[in-house]
XYZ file of C-alpha atoms in Angstrom:
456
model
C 0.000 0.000 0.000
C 1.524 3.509 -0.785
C 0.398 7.033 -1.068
C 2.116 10.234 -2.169
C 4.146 12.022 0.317
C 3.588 15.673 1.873
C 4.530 18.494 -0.105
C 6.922 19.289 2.817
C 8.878 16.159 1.946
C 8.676 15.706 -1.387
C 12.168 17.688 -2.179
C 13.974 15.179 -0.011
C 13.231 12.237 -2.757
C 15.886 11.006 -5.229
C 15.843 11.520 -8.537
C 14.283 9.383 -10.664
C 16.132 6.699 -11.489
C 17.074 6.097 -15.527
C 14.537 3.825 -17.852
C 15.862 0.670 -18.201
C 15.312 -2.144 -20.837
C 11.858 -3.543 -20.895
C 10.266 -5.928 -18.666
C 9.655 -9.146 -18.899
C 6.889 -11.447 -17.392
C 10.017 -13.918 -16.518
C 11.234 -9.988 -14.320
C 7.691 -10.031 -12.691
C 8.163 -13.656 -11.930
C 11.360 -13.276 -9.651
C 10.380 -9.939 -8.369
C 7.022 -11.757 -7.043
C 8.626 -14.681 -5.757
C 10.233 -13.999 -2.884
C 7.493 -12.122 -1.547
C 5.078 -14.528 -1.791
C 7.376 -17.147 -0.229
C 7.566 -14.579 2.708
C 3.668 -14.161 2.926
C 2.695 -17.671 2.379
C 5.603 -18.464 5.283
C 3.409 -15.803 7.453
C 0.455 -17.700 6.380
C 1.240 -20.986 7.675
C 0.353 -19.532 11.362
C -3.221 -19.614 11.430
C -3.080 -23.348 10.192
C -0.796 -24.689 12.720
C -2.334 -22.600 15.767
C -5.908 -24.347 14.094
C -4.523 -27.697 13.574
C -3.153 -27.518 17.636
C -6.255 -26.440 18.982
C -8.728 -28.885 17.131
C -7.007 -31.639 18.768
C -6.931 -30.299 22.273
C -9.674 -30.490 24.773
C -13.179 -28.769 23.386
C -11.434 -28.006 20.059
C -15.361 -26.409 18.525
C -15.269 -23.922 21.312
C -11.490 -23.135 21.703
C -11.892 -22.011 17.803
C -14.401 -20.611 17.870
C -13.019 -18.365 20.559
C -10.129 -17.678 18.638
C -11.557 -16.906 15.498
C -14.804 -15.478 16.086
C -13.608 -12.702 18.699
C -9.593 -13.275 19.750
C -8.125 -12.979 16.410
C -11.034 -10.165 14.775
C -10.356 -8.099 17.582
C -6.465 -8.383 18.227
C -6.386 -7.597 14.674
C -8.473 -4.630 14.816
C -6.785 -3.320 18.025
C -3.678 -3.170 15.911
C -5.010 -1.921 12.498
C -3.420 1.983 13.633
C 0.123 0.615 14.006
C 0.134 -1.549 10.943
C 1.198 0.690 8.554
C 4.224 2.322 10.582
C 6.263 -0.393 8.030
C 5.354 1.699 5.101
C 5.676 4.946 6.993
C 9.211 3.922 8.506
C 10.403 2.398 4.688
C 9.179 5.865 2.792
C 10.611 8.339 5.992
C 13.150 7.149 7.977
C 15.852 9.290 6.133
C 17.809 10.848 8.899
C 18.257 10.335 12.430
C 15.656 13.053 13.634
C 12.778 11.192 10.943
C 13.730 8.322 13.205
C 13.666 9.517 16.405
C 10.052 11.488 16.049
C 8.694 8.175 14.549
C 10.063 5.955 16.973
C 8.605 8.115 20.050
C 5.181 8.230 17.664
C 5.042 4.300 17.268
C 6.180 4.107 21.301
C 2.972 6.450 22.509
C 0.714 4.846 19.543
C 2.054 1.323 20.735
C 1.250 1.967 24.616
C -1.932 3.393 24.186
C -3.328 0.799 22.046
C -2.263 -1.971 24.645
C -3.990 0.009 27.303
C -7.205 -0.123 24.915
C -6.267 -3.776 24.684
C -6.019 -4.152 28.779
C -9.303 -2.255 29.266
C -11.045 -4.654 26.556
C -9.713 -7.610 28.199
C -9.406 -7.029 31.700
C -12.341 -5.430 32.777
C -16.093 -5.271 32.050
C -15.492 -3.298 28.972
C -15.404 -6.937 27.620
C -18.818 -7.675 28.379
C -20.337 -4.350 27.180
C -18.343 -4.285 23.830
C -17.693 -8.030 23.324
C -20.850 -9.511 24.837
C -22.926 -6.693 23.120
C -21.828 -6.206 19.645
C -19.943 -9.132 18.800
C -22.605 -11.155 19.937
C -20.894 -14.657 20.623
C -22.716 -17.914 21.902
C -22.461 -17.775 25.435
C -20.629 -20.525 25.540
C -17.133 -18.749 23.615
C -17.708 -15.942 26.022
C -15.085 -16.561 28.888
C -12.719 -18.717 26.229
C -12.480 -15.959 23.937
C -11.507 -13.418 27.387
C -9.021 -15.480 28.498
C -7.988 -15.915 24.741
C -7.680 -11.748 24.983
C -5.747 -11.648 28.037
C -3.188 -13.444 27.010
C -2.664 -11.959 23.541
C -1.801 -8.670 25.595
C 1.951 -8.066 24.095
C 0.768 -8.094 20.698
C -0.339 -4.727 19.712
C 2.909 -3.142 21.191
C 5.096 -6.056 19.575
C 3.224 -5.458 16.288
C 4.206 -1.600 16.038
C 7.850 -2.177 17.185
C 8.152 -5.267 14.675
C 6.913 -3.323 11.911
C 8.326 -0.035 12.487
C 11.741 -1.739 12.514
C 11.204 -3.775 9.557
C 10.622 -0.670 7.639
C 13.969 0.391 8.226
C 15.515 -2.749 7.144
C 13.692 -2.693 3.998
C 14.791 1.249 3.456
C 18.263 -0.022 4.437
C 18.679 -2.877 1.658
C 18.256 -5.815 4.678
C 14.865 -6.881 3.822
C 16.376 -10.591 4.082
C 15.734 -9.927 7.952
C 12.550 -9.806 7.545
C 12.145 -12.849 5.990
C 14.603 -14.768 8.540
C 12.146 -12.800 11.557
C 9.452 -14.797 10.167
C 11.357 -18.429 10.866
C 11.913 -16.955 14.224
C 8.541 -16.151 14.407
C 6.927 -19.661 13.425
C 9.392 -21.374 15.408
C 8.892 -19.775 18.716
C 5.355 -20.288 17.529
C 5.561 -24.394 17.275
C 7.611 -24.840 20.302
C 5.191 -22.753 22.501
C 2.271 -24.521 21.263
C 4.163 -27.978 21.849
C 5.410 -26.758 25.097
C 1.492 -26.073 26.200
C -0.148 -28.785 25.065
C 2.551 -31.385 26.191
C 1.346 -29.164 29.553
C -2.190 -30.008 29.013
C -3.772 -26.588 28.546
C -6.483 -25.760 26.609
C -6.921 -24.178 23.419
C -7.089 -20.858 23.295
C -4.438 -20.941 26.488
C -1.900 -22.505 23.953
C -2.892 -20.031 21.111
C -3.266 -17.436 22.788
C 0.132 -17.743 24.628
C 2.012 -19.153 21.247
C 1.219 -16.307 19.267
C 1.726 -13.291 21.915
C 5.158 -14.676 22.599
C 6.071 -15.428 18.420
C 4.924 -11.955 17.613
C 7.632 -10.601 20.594
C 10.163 -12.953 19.252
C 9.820 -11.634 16.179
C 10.310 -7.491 17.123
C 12.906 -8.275 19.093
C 14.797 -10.254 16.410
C 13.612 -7.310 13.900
C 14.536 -4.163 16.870
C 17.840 -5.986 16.900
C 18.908 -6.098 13.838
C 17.734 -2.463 13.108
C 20.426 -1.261 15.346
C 23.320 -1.443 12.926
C 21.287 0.564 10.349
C 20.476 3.216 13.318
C 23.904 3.782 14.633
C 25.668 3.521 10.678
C 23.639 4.772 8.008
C 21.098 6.526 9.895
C 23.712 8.676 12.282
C 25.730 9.469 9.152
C 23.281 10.730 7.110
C 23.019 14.181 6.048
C 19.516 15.964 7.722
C 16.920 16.427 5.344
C 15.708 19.812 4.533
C 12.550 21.232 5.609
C 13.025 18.329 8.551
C 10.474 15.953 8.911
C 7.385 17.366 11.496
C 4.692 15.346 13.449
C 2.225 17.411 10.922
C 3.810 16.551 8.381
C 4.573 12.994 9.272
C 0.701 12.497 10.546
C -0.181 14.105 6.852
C 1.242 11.144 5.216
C 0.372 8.423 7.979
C -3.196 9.595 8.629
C -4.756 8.196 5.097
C -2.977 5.045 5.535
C -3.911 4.020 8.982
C -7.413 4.962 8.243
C -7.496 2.295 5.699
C -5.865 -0.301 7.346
C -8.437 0.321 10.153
C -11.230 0.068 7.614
C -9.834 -3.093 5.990
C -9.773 -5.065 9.563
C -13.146 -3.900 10.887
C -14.113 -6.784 8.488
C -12.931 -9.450 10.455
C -15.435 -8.394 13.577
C -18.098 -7.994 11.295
C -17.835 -10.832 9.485
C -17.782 -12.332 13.218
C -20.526 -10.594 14.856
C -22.842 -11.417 11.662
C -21.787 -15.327 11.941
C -22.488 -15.226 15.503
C -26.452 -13.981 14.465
C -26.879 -17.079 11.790
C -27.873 -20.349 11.648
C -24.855 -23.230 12.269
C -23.410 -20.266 14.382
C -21.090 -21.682 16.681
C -19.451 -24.442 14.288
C -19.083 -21.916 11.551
C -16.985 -19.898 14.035
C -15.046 -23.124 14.753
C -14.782 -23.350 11.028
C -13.490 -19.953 10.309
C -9.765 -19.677 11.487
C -9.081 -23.161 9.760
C -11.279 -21.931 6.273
C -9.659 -18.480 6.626
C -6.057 -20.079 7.194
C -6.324 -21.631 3.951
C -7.713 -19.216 2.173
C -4.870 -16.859 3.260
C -2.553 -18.558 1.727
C -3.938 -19.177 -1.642
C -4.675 -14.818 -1.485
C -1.020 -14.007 -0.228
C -0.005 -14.738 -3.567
C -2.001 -11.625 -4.466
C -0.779 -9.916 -1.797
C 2.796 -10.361 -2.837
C 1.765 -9.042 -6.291
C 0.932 -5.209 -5.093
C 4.736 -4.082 -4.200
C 5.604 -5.932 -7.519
C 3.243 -3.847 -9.681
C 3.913 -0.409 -7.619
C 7.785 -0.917 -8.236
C 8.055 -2.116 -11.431
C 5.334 -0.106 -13.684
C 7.439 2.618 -14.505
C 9.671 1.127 -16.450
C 9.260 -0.041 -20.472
C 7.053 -2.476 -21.329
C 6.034 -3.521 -17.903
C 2.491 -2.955 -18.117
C 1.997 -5.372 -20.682
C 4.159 -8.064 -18.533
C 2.158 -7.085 -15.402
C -1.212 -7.580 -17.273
C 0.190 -11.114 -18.728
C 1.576 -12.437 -15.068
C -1.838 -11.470 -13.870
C -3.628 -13.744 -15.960
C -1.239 -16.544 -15.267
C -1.011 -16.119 -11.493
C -5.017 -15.407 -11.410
C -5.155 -18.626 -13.602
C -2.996 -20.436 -11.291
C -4.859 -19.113 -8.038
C -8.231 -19.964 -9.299
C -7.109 -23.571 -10.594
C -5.428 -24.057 -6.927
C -8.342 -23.356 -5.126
C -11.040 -25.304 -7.285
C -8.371 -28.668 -6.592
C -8.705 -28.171 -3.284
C -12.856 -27.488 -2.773
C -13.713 -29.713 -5.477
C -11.507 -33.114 -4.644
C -10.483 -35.389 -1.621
C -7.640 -32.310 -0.963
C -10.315 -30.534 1.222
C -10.948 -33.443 3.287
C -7.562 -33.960 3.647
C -6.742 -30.716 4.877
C -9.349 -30.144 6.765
C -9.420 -33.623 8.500
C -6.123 -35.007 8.286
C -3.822 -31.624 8.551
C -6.408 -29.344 10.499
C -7.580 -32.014 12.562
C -11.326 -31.025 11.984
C -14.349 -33.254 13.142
C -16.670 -34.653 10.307
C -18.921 -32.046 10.642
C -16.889 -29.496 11.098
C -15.000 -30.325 7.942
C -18.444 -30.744 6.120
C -18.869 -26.620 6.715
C -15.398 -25.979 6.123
C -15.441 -27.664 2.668
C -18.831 -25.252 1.781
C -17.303 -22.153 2.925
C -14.156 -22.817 0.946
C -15.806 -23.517 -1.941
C -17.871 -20.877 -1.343
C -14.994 -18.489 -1.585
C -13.436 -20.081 -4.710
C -13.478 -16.691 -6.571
C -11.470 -14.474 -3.791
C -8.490 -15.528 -3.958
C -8.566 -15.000 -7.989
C -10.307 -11.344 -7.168
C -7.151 -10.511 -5.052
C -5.040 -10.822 -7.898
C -6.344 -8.576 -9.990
C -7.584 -6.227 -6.890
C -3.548 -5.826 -6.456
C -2.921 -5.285 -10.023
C -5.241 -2.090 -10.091
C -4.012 -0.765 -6.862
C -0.851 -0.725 -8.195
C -2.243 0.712 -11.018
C -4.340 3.565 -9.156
C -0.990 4.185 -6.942
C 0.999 4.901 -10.163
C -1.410 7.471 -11.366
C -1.580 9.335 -8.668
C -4.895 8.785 -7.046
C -4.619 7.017 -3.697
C -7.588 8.200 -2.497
C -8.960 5.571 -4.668
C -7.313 3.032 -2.916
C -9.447 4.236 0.736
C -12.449 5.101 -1.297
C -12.249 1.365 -2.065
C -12.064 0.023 1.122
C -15.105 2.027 2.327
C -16.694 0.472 -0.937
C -15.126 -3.251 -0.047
C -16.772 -3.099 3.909
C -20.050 -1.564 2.721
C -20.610 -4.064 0.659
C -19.980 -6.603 3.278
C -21.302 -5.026 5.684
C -24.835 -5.019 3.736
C -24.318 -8.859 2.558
C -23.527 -10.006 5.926
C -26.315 -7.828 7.768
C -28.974 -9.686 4.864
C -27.695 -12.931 6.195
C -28.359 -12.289 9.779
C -31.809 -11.045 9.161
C -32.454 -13.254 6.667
C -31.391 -16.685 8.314
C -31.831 -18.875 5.215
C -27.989 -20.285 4.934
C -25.637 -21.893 7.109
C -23.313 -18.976 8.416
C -19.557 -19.635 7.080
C -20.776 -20.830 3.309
C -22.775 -17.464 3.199
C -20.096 -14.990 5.102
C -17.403 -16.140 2.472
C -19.588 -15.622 -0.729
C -20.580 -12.458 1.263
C -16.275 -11.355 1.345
C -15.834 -12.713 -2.064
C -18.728 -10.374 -3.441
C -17.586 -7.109 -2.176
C -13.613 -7.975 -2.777
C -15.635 -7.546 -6.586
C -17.361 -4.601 -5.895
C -13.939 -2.854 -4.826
C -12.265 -4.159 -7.607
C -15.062 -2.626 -10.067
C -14.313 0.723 -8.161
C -10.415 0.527 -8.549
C -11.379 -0.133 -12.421
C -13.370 3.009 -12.619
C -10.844 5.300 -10.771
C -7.898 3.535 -12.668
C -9.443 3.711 -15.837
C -7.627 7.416 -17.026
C -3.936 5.618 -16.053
C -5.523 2.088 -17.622
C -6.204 3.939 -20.879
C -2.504 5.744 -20.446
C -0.250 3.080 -19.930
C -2.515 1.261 -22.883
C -1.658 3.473 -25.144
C 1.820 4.027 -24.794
C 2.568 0.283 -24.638
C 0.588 0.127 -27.852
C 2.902 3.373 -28.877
């Protein structure tokens, strides 16, 4: 995700760099690659915390728990502080850019675990939790004690991130990658460690993934310290220096739409909770949404590619072209897996699912057999929208992504005709369209641009 930079800062960017030969879709290929090797590796999480807790003790409430109100909320607790990564990667050019975004991410870190605390610890969780969320009674105290324990994460989230930005400024992005091993294997042996211990479900998740995510920024805060003391200390100050209006000017539109993009996940909850099937489609979810993330990461990875790459010859034809082959790919990957023995095997043998449970799963994946395919090309015209100039676009779409769900989902909870999870994901998949047919519409000018000068 990008977006233009102040005015104020704009005279501190490099030159732009000379046109170089034309791009190839073979180019596209190994730029993509190792970012989507990096975001499937961060996908494999949500399986292995799902495939833990369906084989400890009450594995249909312990999920449910986790993903129908630990993991929506933790995620939308955090949404502020997730884009400090691109903020730190596009501003960190002195040691003073540093400093006032490290004391911003600090203060923005604390008081988001205090929001956390109050959510968790006190009867804040009942009025917010109980009230809008709406889970079966049942998940209630689960999903609390899931909370508690998942209190380092917001804080570990914005130092993690904010750090990794400057490695990826810095030319060390392979820390990144190598803070994700550390991450999934602090991950497995604290998940091992618990249940070998006999606790519960959302005691080992809960616990595994707070103390992964605090592995991870402190592998990521310590390997940012080279970059602070060398390049960082030695580099010249930039002129106007970087100011908290300034910096908030650029940060402001991006942390609104992360914020917008993870209200989804609580929605998408607190509608579930109001169908039929309620409390195994919540069981469901994590495992179905695991999956899922994995086949859409490779969408994901495609949105830096595009946004680096498109100024150069020739590479809006090879970005169109790797589109249809990765979309192609996607959409083939998906339909072996909802339409053979594959989802039974995944969700039975790997994810350690009951019958029934897998029965829903298997519907809700295939209901969602379009959304991975719809990220693909959703990342495509961001790019695309980026390049032109108009990154307003890219919030406007959001806003157009959760309305759309937000309508679907509300239908479905009035409407009570369909088992929750099969409905909720044709529900995501259907407004992941409707934002790509607004990113069309506001890409269309650069579209018909880049068009015609490939065709010049």
């Amino acid at each position: 995700m990008a977006t233009a930079l102040p005015k104020t800062l704009e005279a501190t960017e490099a030159p732009a760099a000379p046109r170089r030969e034309p791009v190839t879709q073979a180019q596209v290929a190994r730029r993509w690659a190792p970012l989507a090797a990096s975001w499937l590796t961060m996908g494999l999480e949500g399986p292995i915390v799902s495939a833990v807790m369906a084989r400890l003790a009450d594995p249909e409430v312990n999920l449910a728990a986790y993903g129908g109100v630990v993991l929506p909320v933790a995620l939308l607790i955090e949404a502020p502080i997730m884009m400090l990564l691109t903020a730190s990667t596009a501003l960190a050019k002195d040691l003073a850019s540093y400093r006032l975004m490290y004391r911003f991410m600090m203060l923005a870190g604390l008081a988001l675990t205090l929001l956390h605390a109050l959510l968790a610890f006190t009867p804040l969780y009942d009025v917010v939790i109980g009230t809008l969320l709406g889970p079966p009674e049942v998940v209630r105290r689960p999903a609390q004690l899931g909370l508690m324990l998942m209190l380092p994460w917001t804080w570990a989230i914005a130092y993690r991130r904010y750090h990794q930005g400057l490695l990826i400024r810095h030319d060390r992005s392979h820390h990144v990658t190598i803070g994700t091993f550390v991450r999934l294997l602090t991950l497995c042996v604290a998940l091992a460690a618990a249940a070998l211990a006999g606790a519960s479900g959302i005691v080992a998740g809960g616990l595994a993934i707070g103390l992964a995510v605090t592995a991870e920024a402190v592998y990521a805060g310590v390997q940012a310290r080279p970059v602070v003391r060398g390049p960082l200390a030695a580099a010249p100050a930039i002129d106007p220096p970087l100011r908290l209006p300034a910096f908030w000017a650029f940060y402001a539109p991006l942390a609104v739409t992360s914020v917008v993009s993870l209200v989804v996940q609580p929605l998408g909850s607190a509608a579930m909770s109001r169908m039929p099937e309620a409390l195994a489609s919540l069981a469901a979810w994590p495992v179905v949404g695991g999956l899922l993330f994995m086949f859409r990461s490779l969408g994901f990875a495609f949105n830096e590619v595009v946004v680096a790459m498109l100024d150069r010859p020739g590479a809006y034809r090879a970005l169109r072209r790797f589109t249809l082959s990765l979309g192609a790919a996607v959409l083939a990957g998906t339909a072996l897996v909802a339409f053979t023995p594959l989802s039974r095997l995944w969700f039975t043998g790997v994810s350690g699912l009951s019958p029934e449970l897998t029965r829903l799963a298997t519907l809700g994946f295939a209901a969602a057999l379009l959304w991975p395919l719809l990220d693909v090309v959703r990342n495509l015209l961001q790019g695309v929208v980026v390049h032109g100039g108009r990154t307003q676009g890219i919030s406007q779409s959001m806003f157009v992504f959760l309305g759309a769900a937000a309508l679907l989902l509300g239908l479905g909870a009035v409407w009570r005709a369909f088992p929750a999870l099969p409905y909720a994901m044709v529900a995501f998949a259907l407004a992941t369209a409707a934002q790509v047919a607004w990113l069309w519409r506001v890409g269309r000018p650069e579209l018909r641009r880049l068009a015609a000068e490939e065709a010049g």
